[in-house]
XYZ file of C-alpha atoms in Angstrom:
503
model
C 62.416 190.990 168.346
C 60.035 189.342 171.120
C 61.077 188.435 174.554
C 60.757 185.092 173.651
C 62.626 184.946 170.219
C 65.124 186.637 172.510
C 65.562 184.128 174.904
C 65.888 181.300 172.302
C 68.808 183.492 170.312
C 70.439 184.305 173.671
C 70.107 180.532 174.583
C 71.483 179.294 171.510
C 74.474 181.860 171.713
C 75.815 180.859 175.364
C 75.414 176.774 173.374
C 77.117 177.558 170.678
C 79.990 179.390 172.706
C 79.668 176.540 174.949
C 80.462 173.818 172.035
C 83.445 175.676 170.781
C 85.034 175.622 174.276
C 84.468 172.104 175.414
C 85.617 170.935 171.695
C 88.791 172.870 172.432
C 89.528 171.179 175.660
C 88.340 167.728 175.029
C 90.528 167.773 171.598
C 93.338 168.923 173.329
C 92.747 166.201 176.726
C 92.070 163.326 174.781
C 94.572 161.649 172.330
C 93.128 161.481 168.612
C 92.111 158.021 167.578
C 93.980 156.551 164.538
C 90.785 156.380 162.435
C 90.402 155.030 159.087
C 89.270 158.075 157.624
C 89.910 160.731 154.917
C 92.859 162.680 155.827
C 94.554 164.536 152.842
C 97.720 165.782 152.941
C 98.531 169.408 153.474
C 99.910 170.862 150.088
C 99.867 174.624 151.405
C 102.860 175.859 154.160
C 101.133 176.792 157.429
C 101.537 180.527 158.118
C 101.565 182.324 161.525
C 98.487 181.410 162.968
C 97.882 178.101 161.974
C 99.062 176.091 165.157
C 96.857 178.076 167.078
C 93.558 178.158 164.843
C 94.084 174.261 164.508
C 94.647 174.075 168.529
C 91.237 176.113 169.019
C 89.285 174.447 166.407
C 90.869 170.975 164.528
C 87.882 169.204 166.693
C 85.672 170.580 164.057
C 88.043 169.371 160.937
C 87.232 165.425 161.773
C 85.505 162.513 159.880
C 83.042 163.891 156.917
C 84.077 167.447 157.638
C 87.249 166.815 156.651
C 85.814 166.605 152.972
C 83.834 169.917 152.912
C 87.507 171.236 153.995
C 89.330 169.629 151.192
C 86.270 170.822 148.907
C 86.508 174.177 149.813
C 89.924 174.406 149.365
C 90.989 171.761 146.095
C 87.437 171.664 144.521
C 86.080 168.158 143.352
C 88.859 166.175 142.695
C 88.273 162.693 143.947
C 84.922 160.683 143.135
C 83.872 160.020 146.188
C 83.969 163.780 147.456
C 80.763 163.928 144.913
C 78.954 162.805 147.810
C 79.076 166.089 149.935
C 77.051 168.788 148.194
C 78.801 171.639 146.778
C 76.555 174.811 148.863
C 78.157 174.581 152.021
C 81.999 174.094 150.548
C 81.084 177.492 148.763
C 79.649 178.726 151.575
C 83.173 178.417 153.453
C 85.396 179.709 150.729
C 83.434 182.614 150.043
C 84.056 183.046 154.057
C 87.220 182.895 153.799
C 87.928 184.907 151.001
C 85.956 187.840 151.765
C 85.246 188.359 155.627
C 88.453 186.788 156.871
C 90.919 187.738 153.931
C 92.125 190.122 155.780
C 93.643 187.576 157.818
C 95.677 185.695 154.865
C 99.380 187.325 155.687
C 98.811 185.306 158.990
C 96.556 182.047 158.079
C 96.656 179.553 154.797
C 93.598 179.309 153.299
C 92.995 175.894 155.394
C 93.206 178.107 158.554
C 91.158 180.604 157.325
C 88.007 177.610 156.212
C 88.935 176.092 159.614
C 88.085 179.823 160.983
C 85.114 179.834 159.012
C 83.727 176.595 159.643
C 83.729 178.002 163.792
C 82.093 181.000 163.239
C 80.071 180.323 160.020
C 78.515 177.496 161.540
C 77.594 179.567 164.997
C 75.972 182.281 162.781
C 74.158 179.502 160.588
C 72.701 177.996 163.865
C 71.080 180.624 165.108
C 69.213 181.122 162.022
C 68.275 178.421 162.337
C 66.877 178.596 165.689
C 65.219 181.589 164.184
C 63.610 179.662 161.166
C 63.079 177.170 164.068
C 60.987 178.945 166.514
C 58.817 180.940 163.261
C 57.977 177.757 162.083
C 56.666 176.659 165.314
C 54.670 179.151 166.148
C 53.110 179.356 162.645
C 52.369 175.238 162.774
C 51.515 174.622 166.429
C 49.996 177.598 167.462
C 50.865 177.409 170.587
C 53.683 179.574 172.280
C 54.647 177.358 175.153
C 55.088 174.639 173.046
C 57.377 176.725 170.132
C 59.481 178.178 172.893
C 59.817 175.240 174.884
C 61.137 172.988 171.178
C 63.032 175.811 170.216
C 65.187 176.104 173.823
C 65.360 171.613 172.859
C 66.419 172.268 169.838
C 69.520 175.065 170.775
C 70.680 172.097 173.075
C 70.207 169.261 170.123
C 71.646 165.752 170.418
C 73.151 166.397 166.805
C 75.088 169.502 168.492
C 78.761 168.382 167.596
C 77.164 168.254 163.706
C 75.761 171.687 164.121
C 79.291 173.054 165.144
C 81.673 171.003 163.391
C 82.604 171.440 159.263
C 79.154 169.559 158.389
C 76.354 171.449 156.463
C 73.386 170.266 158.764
C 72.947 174.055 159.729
C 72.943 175.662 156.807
C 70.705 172.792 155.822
C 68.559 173.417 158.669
C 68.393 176.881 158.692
C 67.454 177.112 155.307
C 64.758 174.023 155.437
C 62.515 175.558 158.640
C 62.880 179.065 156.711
C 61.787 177.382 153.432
C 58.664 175.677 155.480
C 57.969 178.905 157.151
C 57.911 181.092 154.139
C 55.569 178.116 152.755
C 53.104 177.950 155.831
C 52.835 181.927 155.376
C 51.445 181.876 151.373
C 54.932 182.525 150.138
C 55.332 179.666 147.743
C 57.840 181.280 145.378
C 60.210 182.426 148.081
C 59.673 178.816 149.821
C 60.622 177.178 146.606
C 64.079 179.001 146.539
C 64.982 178.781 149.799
C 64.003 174.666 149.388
C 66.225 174.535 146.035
C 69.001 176.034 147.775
C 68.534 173.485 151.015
C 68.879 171.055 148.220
C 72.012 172.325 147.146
C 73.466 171.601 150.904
C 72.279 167.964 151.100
C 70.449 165.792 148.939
C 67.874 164.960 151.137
C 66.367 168.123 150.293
C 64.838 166.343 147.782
C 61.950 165.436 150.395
C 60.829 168.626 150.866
C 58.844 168.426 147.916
C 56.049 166.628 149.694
C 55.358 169.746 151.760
C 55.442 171.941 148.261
C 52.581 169.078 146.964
C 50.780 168.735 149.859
C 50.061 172.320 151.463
C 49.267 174.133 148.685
C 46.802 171.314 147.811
C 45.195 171.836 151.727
C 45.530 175.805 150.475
C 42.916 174.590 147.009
C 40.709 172.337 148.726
C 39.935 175.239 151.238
C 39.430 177.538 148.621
C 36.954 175.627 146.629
C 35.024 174.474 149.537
C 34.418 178.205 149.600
C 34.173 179.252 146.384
C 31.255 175.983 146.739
C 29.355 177.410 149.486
C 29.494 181.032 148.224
C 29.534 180.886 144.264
C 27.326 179.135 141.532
C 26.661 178.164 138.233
C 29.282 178.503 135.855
C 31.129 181.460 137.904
C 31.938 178.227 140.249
C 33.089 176.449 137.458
C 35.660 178.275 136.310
C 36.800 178.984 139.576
C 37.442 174.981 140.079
C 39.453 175.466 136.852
C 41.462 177.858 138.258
C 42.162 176.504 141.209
C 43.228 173.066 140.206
C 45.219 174.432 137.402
C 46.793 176.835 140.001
C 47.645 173.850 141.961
C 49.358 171.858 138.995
C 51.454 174.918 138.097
C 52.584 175.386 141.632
C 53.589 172.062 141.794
C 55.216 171.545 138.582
C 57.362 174.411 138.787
C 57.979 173.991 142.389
C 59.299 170.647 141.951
C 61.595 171.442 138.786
C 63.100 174.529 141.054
C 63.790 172.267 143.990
C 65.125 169.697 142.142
C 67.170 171.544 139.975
C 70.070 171.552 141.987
C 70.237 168.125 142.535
C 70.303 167.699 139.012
C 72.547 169.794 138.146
C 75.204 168.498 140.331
C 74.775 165.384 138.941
C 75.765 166.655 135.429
C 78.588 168.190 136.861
C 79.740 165.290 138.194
C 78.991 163.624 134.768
C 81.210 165.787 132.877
C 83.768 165.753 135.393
C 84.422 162.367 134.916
C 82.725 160.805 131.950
C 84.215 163.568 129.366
C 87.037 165.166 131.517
C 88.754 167.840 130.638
C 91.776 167.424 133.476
C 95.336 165.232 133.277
C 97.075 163.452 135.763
C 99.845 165.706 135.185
C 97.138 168.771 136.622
C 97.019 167.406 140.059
C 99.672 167.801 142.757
C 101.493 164.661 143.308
C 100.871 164.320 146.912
C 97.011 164.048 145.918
C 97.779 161.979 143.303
C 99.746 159.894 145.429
C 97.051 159.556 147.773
C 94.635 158.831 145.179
C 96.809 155.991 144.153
C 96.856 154.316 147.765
C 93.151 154.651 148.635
C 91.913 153.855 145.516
C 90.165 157.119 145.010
C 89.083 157.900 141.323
C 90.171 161.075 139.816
C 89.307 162.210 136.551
C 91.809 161.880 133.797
C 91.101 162.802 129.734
C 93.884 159.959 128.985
C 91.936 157.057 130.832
C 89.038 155.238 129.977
C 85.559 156.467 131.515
C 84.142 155.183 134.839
C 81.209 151.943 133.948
C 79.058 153.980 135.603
C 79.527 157.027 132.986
C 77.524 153.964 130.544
C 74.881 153.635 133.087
C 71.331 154.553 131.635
C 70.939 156.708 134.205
C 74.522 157.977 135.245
C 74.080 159.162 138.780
C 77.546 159.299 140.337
C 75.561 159.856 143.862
C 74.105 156.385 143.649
C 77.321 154.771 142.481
C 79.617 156.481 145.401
C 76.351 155.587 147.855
C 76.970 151.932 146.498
C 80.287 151.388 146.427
C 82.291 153.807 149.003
C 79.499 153.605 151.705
C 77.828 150.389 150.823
C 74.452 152.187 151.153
C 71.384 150.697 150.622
C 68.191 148.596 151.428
C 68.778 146.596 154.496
C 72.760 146.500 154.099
C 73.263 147.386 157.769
C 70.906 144.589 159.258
C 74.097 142.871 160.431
C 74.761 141.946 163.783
C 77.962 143.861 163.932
C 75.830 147.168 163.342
C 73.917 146.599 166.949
C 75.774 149.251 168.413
C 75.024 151.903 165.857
C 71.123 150.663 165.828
C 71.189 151.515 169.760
C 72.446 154.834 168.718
C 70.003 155.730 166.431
C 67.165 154.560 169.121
C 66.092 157.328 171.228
C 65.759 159.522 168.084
C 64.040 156.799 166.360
C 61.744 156.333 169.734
C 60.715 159.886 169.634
C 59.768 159.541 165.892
C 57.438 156.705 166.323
C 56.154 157.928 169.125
C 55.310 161.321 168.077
C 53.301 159.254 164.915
C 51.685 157.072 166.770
C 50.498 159.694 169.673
C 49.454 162.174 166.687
C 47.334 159.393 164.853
C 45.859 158.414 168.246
C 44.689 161.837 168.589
C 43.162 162.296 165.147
C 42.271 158.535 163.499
C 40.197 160.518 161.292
C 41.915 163.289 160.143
C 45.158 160.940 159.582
C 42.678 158.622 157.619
C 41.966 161.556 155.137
C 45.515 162.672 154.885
C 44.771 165.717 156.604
C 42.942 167.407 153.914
C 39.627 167.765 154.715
C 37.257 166.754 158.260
C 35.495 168.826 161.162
C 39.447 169.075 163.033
C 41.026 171.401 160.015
C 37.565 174.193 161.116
C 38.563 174.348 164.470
C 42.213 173.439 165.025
C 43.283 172.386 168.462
C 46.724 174.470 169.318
C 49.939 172.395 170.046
C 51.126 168.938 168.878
C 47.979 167.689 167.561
C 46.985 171.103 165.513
C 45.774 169.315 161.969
C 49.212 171.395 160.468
C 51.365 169.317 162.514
C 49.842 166.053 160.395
C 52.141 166.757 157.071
C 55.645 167.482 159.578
C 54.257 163.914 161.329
C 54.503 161.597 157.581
C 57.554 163.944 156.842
C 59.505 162.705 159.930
C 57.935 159.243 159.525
C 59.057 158.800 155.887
C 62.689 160.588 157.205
C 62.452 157.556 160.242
C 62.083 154.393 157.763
C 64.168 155.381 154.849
C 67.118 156.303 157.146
C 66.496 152.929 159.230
C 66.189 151.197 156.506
C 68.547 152.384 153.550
C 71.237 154.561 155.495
C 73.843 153.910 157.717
C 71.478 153.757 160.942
C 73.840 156.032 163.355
C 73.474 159.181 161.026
C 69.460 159.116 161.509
C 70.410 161.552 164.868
C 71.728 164.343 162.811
C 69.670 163.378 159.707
C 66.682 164.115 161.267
C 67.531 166.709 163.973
C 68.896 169.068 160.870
C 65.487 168.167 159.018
C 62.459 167.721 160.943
C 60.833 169.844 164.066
C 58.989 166.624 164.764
C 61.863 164.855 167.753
C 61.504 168.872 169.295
C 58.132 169.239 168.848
C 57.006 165.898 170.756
C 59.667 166.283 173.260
C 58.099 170.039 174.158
C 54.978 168.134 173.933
C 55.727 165.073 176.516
C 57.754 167.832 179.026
C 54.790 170.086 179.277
C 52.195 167.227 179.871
C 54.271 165.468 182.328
C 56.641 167.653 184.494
C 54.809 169.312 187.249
C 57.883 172.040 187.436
C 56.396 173.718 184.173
C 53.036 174.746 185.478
C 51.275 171.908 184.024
C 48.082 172.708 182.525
C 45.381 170.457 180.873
C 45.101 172.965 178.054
C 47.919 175.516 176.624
C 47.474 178.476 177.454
C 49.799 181.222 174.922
C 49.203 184.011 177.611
C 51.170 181.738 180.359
C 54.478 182.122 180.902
C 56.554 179.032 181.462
C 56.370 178.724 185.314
C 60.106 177.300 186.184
C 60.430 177.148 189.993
C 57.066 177.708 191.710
C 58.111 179.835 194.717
C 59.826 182.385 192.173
C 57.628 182.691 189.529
C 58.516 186.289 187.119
C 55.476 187.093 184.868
C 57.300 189.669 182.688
C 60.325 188.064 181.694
C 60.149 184.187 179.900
C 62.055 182.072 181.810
C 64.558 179.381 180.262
C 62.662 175.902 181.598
C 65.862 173.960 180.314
C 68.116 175.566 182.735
C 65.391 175.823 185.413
C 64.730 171.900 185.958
C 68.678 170.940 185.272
C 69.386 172.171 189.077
C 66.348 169.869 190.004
C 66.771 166.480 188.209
C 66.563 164.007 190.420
C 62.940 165.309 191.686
C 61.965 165.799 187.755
C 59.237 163.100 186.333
C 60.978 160.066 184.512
C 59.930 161.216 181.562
C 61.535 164.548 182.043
C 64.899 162.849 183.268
C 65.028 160.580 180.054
C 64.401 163.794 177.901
C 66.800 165.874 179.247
C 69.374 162.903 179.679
C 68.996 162.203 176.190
C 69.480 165.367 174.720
C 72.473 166.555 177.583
C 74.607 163.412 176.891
C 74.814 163.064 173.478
C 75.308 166.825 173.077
C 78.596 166.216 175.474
C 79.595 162.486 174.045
C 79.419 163.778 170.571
C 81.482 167.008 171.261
C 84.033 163.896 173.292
C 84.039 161.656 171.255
C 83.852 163.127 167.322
C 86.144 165.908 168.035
C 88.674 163.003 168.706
C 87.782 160.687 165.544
C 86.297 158.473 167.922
C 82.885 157.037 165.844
C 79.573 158.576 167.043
C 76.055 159.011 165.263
């Protein structure tokens, strides 16, 4: 392990010990707020430990996590818990079943997925800092840069989502290892890794554009060699090759990532369109609570859902539709102002991290990034021609969650998806805060200088600690970084481990 990949995992760490503390004493100083929200009743008897598990840790059972609890622990029973993946719920169980089982004389199997969710999630984050920091360095090319985006990203504004009983780490740690193992040549171990993301959230979906796209630039490099160093009919048949190289890649790569999506869908299908379960089957509390929410559960007595006699029967759509009111421009409402000002500083760093990278390379954006003088000699950092692809990908992620999503979610929807918001950040600190040893080019052999007057060369340095002591003399740019990032990893941890509404 490097000294740098060191410093990001040991960075992450004290966060992620960090989170579970405050959580713990913000949940337990501020009263809970009598949200609207999913709350299932308890059908097990708490055991031993279960006051004290639920004292350390209920901050992370709130709002959607609440579901993946009740998933992990009942299965699928009401319609609208279709909407949260199955991965992560498995994830959990199989946590609590085999590491902490041990533990069942003294915790329910609630206490033990609460348990799980606290240290499951820690371990999942620092893979994904891991994944993180590899994909950096194998896109920017640039080490300053990775390290500085990966110490941004282990203090994320999405933190509370990264800690509490949501599946943006898994998600994340298994996305940036997918897109590493892609950017490396190793397309069938990227595809599985992808399928399984999907499996976790359905925006996984997306990451078929990078599947499409780089092992396209991967072809058109190798015919422009095979053209300058092959003729005649040998070149021929190596264009054949390539292109139907390509076409299998893509096809199969896209059925394996998608697979999962589609198969949860037909699971969903027969769960409730031919259903095999009674009323009688389900414990009457749930029932009970089924009956005064108005949540669907599947019974073989009662006639099928009209969405079963859909032509396309996706019970994702229909839940998106009707329990979230998702969809295109639903949230332009007045009301929603709040949540839009939310969503804006990750939304500002989007735009501006496509409209800085197009500035820098009109061309190469022009031609998609697949061919031009730029891709034969690469700049390192933000504007390397690799970036271009992670650029639309964040772009696309920007206006379909603004859009077609309920706007306050595009913080952790993005954060647990893209190294874009990191990447530009990194890139805006290091060209405008003096305290980092600004240079006009990067330099991978420099060590990230931190205070001038006590400069190590041997060991990195953590620049996010270094310039907190120092904030008021930090450039603006630096302050509304740093601000950003600081505050909503606090407010969230505040204000969602109390059901108070946040992004």
């Amino acid at each position: 392990m490097t000294m740098d990949v060191k410093a990001v995992v040991g960075f992450a760490t004290v966060t992620r010990g960090l989170s579970l503390v405050l959580q713990a004493v913000l949940n337990a100083a501020i009263p809970d707020h009598e949200a609207d929200a999913f709350r299932p009743p308890r059908t097990e008897e708490a055991l031993y430990l279960d006051n004290v598990v639920d004292w350390l840790f209920g901050g992370l059972s709130h709002w959607d996590a609440e579901h993946f609890l009740f998933i992990a622990e009942k299965g699928y029973l009401y319609e609208h818990n279709f909407a949260f993946f199955p991965l992560f719920p498995i994830v959990l169980r199989g946590f609590a079943e085999t590491l902490l089982w041990p533990l069942s004389s003294w915790l329910s199997v609630r206490g033990r997925l609460l348990l799980a969710v606290a240290l499951g999630n820690s371990a999942l984050f620092l893979l994904s800092v891991i994944a993180f920091y590899a994909l950096s360095r194998a896109v920017l090319q640039d080490r300053r840069l990775a390290l500085l985006s990966s110490l941004l990203y282990c203090s994320t504004p999405a933190n509370v989502f990264m800690t509490a009983g949501y599946s943006e780490s898994l998600f994340a740690a298994l996305t940036f290892g997918g897109l590493f193992l892609l950017e490396k040549g190793f397309t069938l171990r990227a595809c599985l890794a992808l399928s399984i993301a999907t499996a976790a959230r359905s925006n996984g979906l997306v990451n078929i554009g990078f599947l499409l796209y780089l092992p396209s630039l991967h072809a058109i490099s190798q015919i422009r060699v095979y053209r300058a160093t092959t003729t005649g009919h040998s070149k021929v048949l190596h264009y054949i090759w390539v292109i139907l190289h390509l076409l299998l890649t893509s096809l199969f790569g896209t059925a394996v990532i998608a697979l999962p999506f589609c198969a949860f869908q037909y699971y969903g299908y027969r769960t409730f369109c031919t259903p095999s379960t009674s009323l009688e089957q389900i414990h009457p509390a749930l029932l009970s609570l089924g009956e005064r929410r108005g949540y669907r559960v599947p019974d073989e007595n009662g006639p099928p859902p009209l969405w079963c006699l859909r032509p396309l029967p996706l019970l994702y759509s229909h839940i998106q539709d009707v329990y979230w009111d998702v969809g295109f421009l639903r949230y332009f409402e007045l009301r929603q102002i709040p949540n839009f000002i939310l969503a804006m500083p990750m939304a500002t760093l989007a735009i501006m991290a496509a409209y800085a990278y197009f500035q820098a390379n009109p061309e190469l954006c022009l031609r998609l990034g697949l061919w031009g003088t730029a891709l034969e000699k690469p700049t390192p950092g933000f504007f390397n021609p690799k970036v271009f692809v992670y650029v639309v990908h964040s772009t696309v992620l920007l206006i379909f969650g603004t859009l077609c999503m309920h706007v306050q979610v595009l913080t952790r929807f993005m954060a647990s998806s893209s190294p874009v918001p990191f990447w530009i950040s990194a890139h805006l600190l290091l060209l405008n805060e003096p305290l980092l040893h600004r240079r006009k080019t990067s330099n991978p052999n420099v060590q990230l200088q931190t205070d001038p007057k006590n400069y190590c060369k041997h060991t990195p340095q953590n620049p996010i600690l270094a310039l907190l002591p120092h904030f008021k003399a930090c450039s603006p740019t630096t302050q509304s970084i740093l601000g950003y990032f600081l505050s909503y990893w606090i407010l969230g941890l505040a204000l969602h481990c109390n059901f108070l509404p946040w992004t």
